[in-house]
Coordinates of C-alpha atoms in Angstrom, one line a residue:
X1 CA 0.0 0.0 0.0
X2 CA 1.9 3.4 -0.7
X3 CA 0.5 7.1 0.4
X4 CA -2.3 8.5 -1.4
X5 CA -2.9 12.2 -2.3
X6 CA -6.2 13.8 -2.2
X7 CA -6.9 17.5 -3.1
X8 CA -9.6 19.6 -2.8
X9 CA -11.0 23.1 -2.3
X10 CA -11.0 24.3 1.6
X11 CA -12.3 27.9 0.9
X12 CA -11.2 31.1 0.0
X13 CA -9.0 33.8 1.7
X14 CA -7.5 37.1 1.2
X15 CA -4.1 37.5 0.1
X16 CA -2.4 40.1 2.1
X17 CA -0.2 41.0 -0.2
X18 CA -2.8 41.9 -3.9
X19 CA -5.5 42.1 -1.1
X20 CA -7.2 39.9 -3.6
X21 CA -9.4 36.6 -2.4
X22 CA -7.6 33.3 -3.5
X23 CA -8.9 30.1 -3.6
X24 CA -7.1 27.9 -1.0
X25 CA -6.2 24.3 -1.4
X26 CA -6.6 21.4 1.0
X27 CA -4.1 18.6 0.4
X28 CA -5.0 15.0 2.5
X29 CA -1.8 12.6 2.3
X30 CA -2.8 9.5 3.9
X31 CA -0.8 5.9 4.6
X32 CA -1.8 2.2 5.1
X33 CA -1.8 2.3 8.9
X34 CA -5.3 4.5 9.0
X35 CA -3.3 7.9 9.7
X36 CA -4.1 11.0 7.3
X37 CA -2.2 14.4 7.5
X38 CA -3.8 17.4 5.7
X39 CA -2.3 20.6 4.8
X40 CA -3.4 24.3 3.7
X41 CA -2.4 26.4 1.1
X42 CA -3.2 29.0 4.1
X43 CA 0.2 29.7 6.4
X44 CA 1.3 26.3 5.2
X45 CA -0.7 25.3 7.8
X46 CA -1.1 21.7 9.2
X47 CA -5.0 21.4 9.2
X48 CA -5.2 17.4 10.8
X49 CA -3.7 15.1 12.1
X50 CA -5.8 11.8 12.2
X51 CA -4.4 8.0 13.9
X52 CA -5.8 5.3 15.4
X53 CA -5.5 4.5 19.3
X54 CA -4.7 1.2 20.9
X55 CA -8.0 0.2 20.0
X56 CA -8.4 1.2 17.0
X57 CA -10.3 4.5 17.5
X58 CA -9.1 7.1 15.1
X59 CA -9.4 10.7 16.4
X60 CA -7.7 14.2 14.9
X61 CA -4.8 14.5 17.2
X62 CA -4.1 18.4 15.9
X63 CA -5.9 21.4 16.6
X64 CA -7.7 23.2 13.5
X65 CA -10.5 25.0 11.9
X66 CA -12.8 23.8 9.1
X67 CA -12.8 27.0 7.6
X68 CA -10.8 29.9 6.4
X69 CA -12.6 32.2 8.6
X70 CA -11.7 30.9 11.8
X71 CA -8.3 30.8 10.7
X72 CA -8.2 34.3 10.1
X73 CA -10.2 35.9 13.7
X74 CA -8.4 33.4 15.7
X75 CA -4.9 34.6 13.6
X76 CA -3.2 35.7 17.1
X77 CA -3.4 32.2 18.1
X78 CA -1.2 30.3 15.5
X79 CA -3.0 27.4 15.2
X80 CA -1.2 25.2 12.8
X81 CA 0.7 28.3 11.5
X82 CA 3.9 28.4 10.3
X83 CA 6.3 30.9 11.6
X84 CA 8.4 33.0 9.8
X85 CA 10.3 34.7 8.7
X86 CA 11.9 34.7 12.3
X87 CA 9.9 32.4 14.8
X88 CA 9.5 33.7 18.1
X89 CA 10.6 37.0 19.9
X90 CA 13.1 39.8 18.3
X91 CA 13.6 42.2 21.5
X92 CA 12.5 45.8 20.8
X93 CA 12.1 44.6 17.0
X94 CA 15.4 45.6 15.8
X95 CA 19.0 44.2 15.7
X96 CA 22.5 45.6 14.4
X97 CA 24.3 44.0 11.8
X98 CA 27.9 45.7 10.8
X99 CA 27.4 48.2 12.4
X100 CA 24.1 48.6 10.8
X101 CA 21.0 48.7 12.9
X102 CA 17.7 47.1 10.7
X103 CA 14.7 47.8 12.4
X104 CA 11.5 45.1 11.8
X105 CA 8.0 45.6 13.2
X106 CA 6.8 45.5 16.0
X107 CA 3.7 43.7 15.9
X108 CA 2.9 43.1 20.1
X109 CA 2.3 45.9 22.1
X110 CA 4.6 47.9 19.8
X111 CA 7.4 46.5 22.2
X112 CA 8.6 43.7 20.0
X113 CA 8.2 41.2 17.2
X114 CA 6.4 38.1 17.6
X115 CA 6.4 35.2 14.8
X116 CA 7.6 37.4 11.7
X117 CA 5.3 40.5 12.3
X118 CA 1.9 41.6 11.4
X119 CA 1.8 39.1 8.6
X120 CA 4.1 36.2 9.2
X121 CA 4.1 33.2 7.1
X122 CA 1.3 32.1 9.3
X123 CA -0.8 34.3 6.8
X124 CA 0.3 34.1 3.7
X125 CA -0.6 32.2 0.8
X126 CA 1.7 29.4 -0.5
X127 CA 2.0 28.5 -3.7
X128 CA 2.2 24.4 -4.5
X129 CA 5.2 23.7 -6.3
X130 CA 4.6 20.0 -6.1
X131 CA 1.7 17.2 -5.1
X132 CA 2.6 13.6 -5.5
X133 CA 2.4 10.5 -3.0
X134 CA 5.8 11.2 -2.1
X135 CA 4.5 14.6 -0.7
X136 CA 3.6 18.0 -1.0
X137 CA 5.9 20.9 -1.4
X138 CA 4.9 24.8 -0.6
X139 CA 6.7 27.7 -2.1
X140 CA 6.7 31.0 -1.1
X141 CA 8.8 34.5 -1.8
X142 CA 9.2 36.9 0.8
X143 CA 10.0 40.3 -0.6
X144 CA 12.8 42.9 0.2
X145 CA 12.0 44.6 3.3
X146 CA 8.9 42.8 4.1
X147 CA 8.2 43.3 7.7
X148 CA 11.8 45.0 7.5
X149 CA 13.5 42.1 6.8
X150 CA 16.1 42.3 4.5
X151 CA 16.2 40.4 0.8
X152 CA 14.2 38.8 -1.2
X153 CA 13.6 35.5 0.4
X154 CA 12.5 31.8 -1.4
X155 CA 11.5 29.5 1.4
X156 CA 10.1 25.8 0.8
X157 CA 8.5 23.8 3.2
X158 CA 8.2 19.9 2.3
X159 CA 5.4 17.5 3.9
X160 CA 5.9 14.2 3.7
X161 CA 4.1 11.3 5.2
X162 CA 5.3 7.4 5.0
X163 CA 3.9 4.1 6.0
X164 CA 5.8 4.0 9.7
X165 CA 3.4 6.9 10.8
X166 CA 5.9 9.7 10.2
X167 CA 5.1 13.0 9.5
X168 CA 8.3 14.5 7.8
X169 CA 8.9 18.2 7.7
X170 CA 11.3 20.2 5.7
X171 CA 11.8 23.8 5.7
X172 CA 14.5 25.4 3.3
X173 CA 15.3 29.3 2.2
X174 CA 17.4 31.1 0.4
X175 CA 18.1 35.0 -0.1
X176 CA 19.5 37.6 -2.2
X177 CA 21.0 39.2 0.4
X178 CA 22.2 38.8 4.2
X179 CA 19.3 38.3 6.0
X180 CA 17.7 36.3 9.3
X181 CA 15.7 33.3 8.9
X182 CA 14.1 31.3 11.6
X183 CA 11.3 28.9 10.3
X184 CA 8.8 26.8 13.0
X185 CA 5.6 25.2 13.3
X186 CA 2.5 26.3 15.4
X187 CA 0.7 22.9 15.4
X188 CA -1.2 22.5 18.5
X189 CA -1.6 18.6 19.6
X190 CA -3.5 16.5 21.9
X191 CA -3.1 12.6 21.7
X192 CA -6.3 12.3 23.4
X193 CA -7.7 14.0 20.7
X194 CA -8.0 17.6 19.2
X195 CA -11.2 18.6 21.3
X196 CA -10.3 16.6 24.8
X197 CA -9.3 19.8 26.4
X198 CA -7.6 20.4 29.2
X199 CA -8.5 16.8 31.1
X200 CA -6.8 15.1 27.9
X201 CA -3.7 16.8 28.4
X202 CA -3.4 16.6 32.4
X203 CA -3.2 12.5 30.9
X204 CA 0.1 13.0 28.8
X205 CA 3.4 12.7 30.1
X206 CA 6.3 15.0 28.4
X207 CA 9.9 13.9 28.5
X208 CA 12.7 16.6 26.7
X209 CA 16.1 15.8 26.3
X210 CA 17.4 19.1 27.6
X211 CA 19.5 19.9 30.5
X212 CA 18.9 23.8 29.8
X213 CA 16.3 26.0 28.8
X214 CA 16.9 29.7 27.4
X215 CA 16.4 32.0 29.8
X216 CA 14.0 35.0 29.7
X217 CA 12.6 38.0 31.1
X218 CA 9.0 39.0 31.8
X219 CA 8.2 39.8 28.3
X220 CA 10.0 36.5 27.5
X221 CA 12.6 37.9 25.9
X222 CA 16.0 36.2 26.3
X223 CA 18.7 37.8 28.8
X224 CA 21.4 35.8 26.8
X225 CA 21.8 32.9 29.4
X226 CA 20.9 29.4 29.2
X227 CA 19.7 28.2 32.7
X228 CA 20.0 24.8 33.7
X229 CA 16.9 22.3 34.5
X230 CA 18.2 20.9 37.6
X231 CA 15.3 20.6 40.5
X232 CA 13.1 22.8 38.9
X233 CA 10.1 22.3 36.9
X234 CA 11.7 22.2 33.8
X235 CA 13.6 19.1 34.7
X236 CA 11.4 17.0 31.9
X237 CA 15.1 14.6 30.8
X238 CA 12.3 11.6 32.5
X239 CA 8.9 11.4 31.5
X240 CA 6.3 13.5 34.1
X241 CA 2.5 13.7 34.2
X242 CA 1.6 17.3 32.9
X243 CA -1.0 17.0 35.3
X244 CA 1.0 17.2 38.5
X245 CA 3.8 19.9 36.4
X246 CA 1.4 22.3 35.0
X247 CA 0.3 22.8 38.7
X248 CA 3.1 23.9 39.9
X249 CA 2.6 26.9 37.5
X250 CA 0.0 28.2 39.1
X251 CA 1.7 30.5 41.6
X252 CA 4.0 32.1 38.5
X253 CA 3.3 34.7 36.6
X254 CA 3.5 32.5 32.9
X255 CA 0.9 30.0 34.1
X256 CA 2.9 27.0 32.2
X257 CA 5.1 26.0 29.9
X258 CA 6.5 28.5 27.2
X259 CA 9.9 27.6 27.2
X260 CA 12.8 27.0 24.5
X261 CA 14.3 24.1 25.5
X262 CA 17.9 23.7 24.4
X263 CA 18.0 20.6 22.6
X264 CA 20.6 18.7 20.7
X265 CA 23.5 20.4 22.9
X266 CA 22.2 23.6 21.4
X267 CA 23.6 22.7 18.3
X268 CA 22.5 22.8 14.8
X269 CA 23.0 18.5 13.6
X270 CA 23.7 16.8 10.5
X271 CA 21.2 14.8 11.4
X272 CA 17.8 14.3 13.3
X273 CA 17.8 13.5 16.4
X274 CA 15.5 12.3 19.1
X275 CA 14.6 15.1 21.3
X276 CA 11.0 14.7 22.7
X277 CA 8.3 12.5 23.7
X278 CA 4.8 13.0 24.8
X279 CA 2.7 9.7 25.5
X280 CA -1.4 9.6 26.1
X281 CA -1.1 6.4 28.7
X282 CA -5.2 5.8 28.3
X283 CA -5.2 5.5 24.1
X284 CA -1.8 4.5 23.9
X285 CA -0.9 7.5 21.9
X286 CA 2.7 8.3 21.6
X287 CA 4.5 11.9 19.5
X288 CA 8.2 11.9 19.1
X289 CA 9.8 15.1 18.0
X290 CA 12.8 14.3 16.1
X291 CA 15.0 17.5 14.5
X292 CA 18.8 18.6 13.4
X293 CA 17.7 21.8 15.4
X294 CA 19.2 23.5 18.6
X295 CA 15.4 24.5 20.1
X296 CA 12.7 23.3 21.2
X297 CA 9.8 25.8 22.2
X298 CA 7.1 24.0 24.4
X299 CA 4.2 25.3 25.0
X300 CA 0.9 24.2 26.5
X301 CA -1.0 26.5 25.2
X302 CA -1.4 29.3 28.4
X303 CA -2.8 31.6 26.4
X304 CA -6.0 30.1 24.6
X305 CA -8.8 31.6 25.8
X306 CA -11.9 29.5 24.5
X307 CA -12.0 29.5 21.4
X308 CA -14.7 27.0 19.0
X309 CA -12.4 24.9 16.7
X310 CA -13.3 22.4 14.4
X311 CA -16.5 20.1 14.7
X312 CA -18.0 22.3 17.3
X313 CA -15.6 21.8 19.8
X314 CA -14.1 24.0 22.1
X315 CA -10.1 24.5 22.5
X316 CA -9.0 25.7 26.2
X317 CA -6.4 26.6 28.1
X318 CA -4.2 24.0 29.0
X319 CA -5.7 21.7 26.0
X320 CA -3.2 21.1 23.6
X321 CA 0.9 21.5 23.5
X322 CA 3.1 22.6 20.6
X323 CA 6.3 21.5 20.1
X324 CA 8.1 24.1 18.0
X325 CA 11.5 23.1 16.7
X326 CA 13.5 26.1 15.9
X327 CA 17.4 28.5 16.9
X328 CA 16.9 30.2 19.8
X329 CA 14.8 33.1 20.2
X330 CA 16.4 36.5 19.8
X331 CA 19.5 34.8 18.4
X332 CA 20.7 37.7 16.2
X333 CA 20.4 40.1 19.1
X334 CA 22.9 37.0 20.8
X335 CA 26.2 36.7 19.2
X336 CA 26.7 33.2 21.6
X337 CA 23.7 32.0 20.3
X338 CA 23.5 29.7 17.1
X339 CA 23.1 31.8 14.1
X340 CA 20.6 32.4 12.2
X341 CA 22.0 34.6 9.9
X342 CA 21.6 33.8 6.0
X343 CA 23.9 34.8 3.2
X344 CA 23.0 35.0 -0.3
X345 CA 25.2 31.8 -1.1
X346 CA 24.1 29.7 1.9
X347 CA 20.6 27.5 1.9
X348 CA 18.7 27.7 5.4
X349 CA 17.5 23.9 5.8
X350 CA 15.8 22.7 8.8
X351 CA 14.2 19.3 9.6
X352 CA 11.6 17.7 11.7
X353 CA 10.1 14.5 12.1
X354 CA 7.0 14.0 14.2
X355 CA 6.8 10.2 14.8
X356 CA 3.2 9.3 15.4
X357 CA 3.3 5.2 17.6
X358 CA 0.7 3.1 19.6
X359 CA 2.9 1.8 22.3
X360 CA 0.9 -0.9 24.0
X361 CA 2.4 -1.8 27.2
X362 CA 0.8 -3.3 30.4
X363 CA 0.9 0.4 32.2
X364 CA -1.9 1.3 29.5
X365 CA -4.1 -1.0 30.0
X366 CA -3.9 -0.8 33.8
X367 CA -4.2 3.0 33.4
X368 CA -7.5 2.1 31.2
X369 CA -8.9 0.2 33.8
X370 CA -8.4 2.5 36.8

């Protein structure tokens, strides 16, 4: 049985740039094991994420909309998004280079940037550049001084499912000229399923390979040093409940985790590697994050209000987590941090592999029982 490709229309939406409405594409790859993956034309944007459970009960594992609408008013949330062209915080939207200060927007609280700017590549619409079995491929060109980035900017992102339950993601980019380039996802998972709220995730243990996490400030902006896990809550190198963690936030001022883990010794690999693990004991459920990148960000979702995703169902706080593989935050305002400087020779590459598994084991089933 090999993958099969299914295409069809998911609705239309605006393009920021011509301000004219597009039609946008929905593309279904789906394997011989019962899981489907389906992507948007809209912010590249991971739309499902369907797989059986121990027993054979297949539920969307990814959080989503079934319109282009909802997409749009709940924008500030990133659901599915992908970020770009810089992922994650740039302190007081600027940063010097040369002796040259470029100044981007400052799209939160006119303080600083947050996930490329007012419209990231969370917002945009990407153009197919290929659609086969062996996956789909998304293209899209970032003009010179968009957001006030720099050069023209080409990135690709590759999707790519297989018969082991892998979801494979590639993100590439080029320039014209020296630039920064930071590319992420915003999916938002639950392995008890997409709508199983905050209960489903209290069920999941997380487990990070990192013995430091990137410090920050109150605006979450890193101070430059790493800080390391040891006896605090972000000790996660052995699995722990999220139930029993995420209570220990309640007396701080970020009520859970929104942390960029350093991963991989916090640096960029040849290869993937093995860096996270969340497991749903009661369906058997199992995500492994595997990436050549230095950063992980996790989040578990702190900041959803209530918001009505797809089917009807309604997306809380403390519902879902996002695992968002990525250089550190801030990095070109931190010379010590890994680059993320691109040159007009140099490709930007960046790969992650989300490893969808059933692992039966005896604690499942007792945890069924219970």
């Amino acid at each position: 049985m090999s993958i099969t490709l299914e295409e069809e229309i998911f609705g239309l939406a605006v393009n920021p740039f011509t301000k004219s409405p597009e039609m946008v594409r929905r593309f279904t790859l789906k394997n011989s094991k019962g899981m489907s993956v389906s992507v948007i034309q809209l912010g590249a944007i991971i739309q499902s994420v369907c797989l059986p459970d121990a027993y054979k009960k297949v539920d969307d594992v990814c959080l989503g909309f079934d319109d282009i609408a909802s997409y749009v008013a709940n924008k500030g949330a990133y659901i599915g998004g992908t970020l770009g062209r810089v992922a994650n915080r740039v302190a007081n939207g600027e940063y010097t280079v040369n002796d040259t200060k470029v100044a981007v927007t400052k799209n939160i609280e006119d303080k600083f940037q947050l996930h490329g700017g007012f419209v990231g590549f969370d917002s945009v619409i990407w153009e197919v550049v290929q659609k086969t079995s062996e996956g789909v491929v998304f293209r899209h060109v970032s003009p010179h001084g968009h957001e006030g980035y720099p050069g023209k900017l080409t990135a690709l992102i590759t999707y790519q499912l297989d018969n082991e339950n892998r979801l494979w993601v590639r993100y590439e980019a080029t320039t014209d000229r020296s630039t920064m380039v930071n590319l992420s996802s915003h999916a938002y998972f639950n392995l008890a399923g997409h709508g199983s709220g905050a209960k489903g995730l209290a069920e999941h243990t997380v487990e990070i390979a990192a013995d430091h996490i990137v410090d920050t400030d109150e605006l979450q902006i890193p101070t430059g040093k790493l800080t390391e896990v040891d006896d605090t809550v972000f000790d996660l190198r052995l699995p722990v409940l999220l139930r029993d963690r995420l209570m220990q936030f309640e007396d701080r001022q970020i009520k859970g985790y929104d942390n960029c883990f350093v991963v991989n010794g916090g640096q960029v690999q040849k290869a993937v590697a093995k860096v996270a693990k969340l497991v749903h004991p009661p369906s058997c459920r199992v995500l492994e994050v595997w990436t050549d990148q230095p950063g992980m960000q996790f989040y578990t979702a702190n900041n959803i209000g209530s918001v009505v995703g797809k089917q009807c169902t309604r997306y809380v706080r403390h519902g879902s987590f996002c695992v968002e593989t990525e250089k550190f935050p801030d990095a070109m305002n931190h010379p010590e941090f890994p680059s993320i400087g691109l040159e007009p020779n140099e490709k930007y590459r960046h790969d992650v592999l989300y490893w969808f598994k059933v692992e039966e084991s005896w604690k499942c089933c007792c945890n069924n029982e219970q």
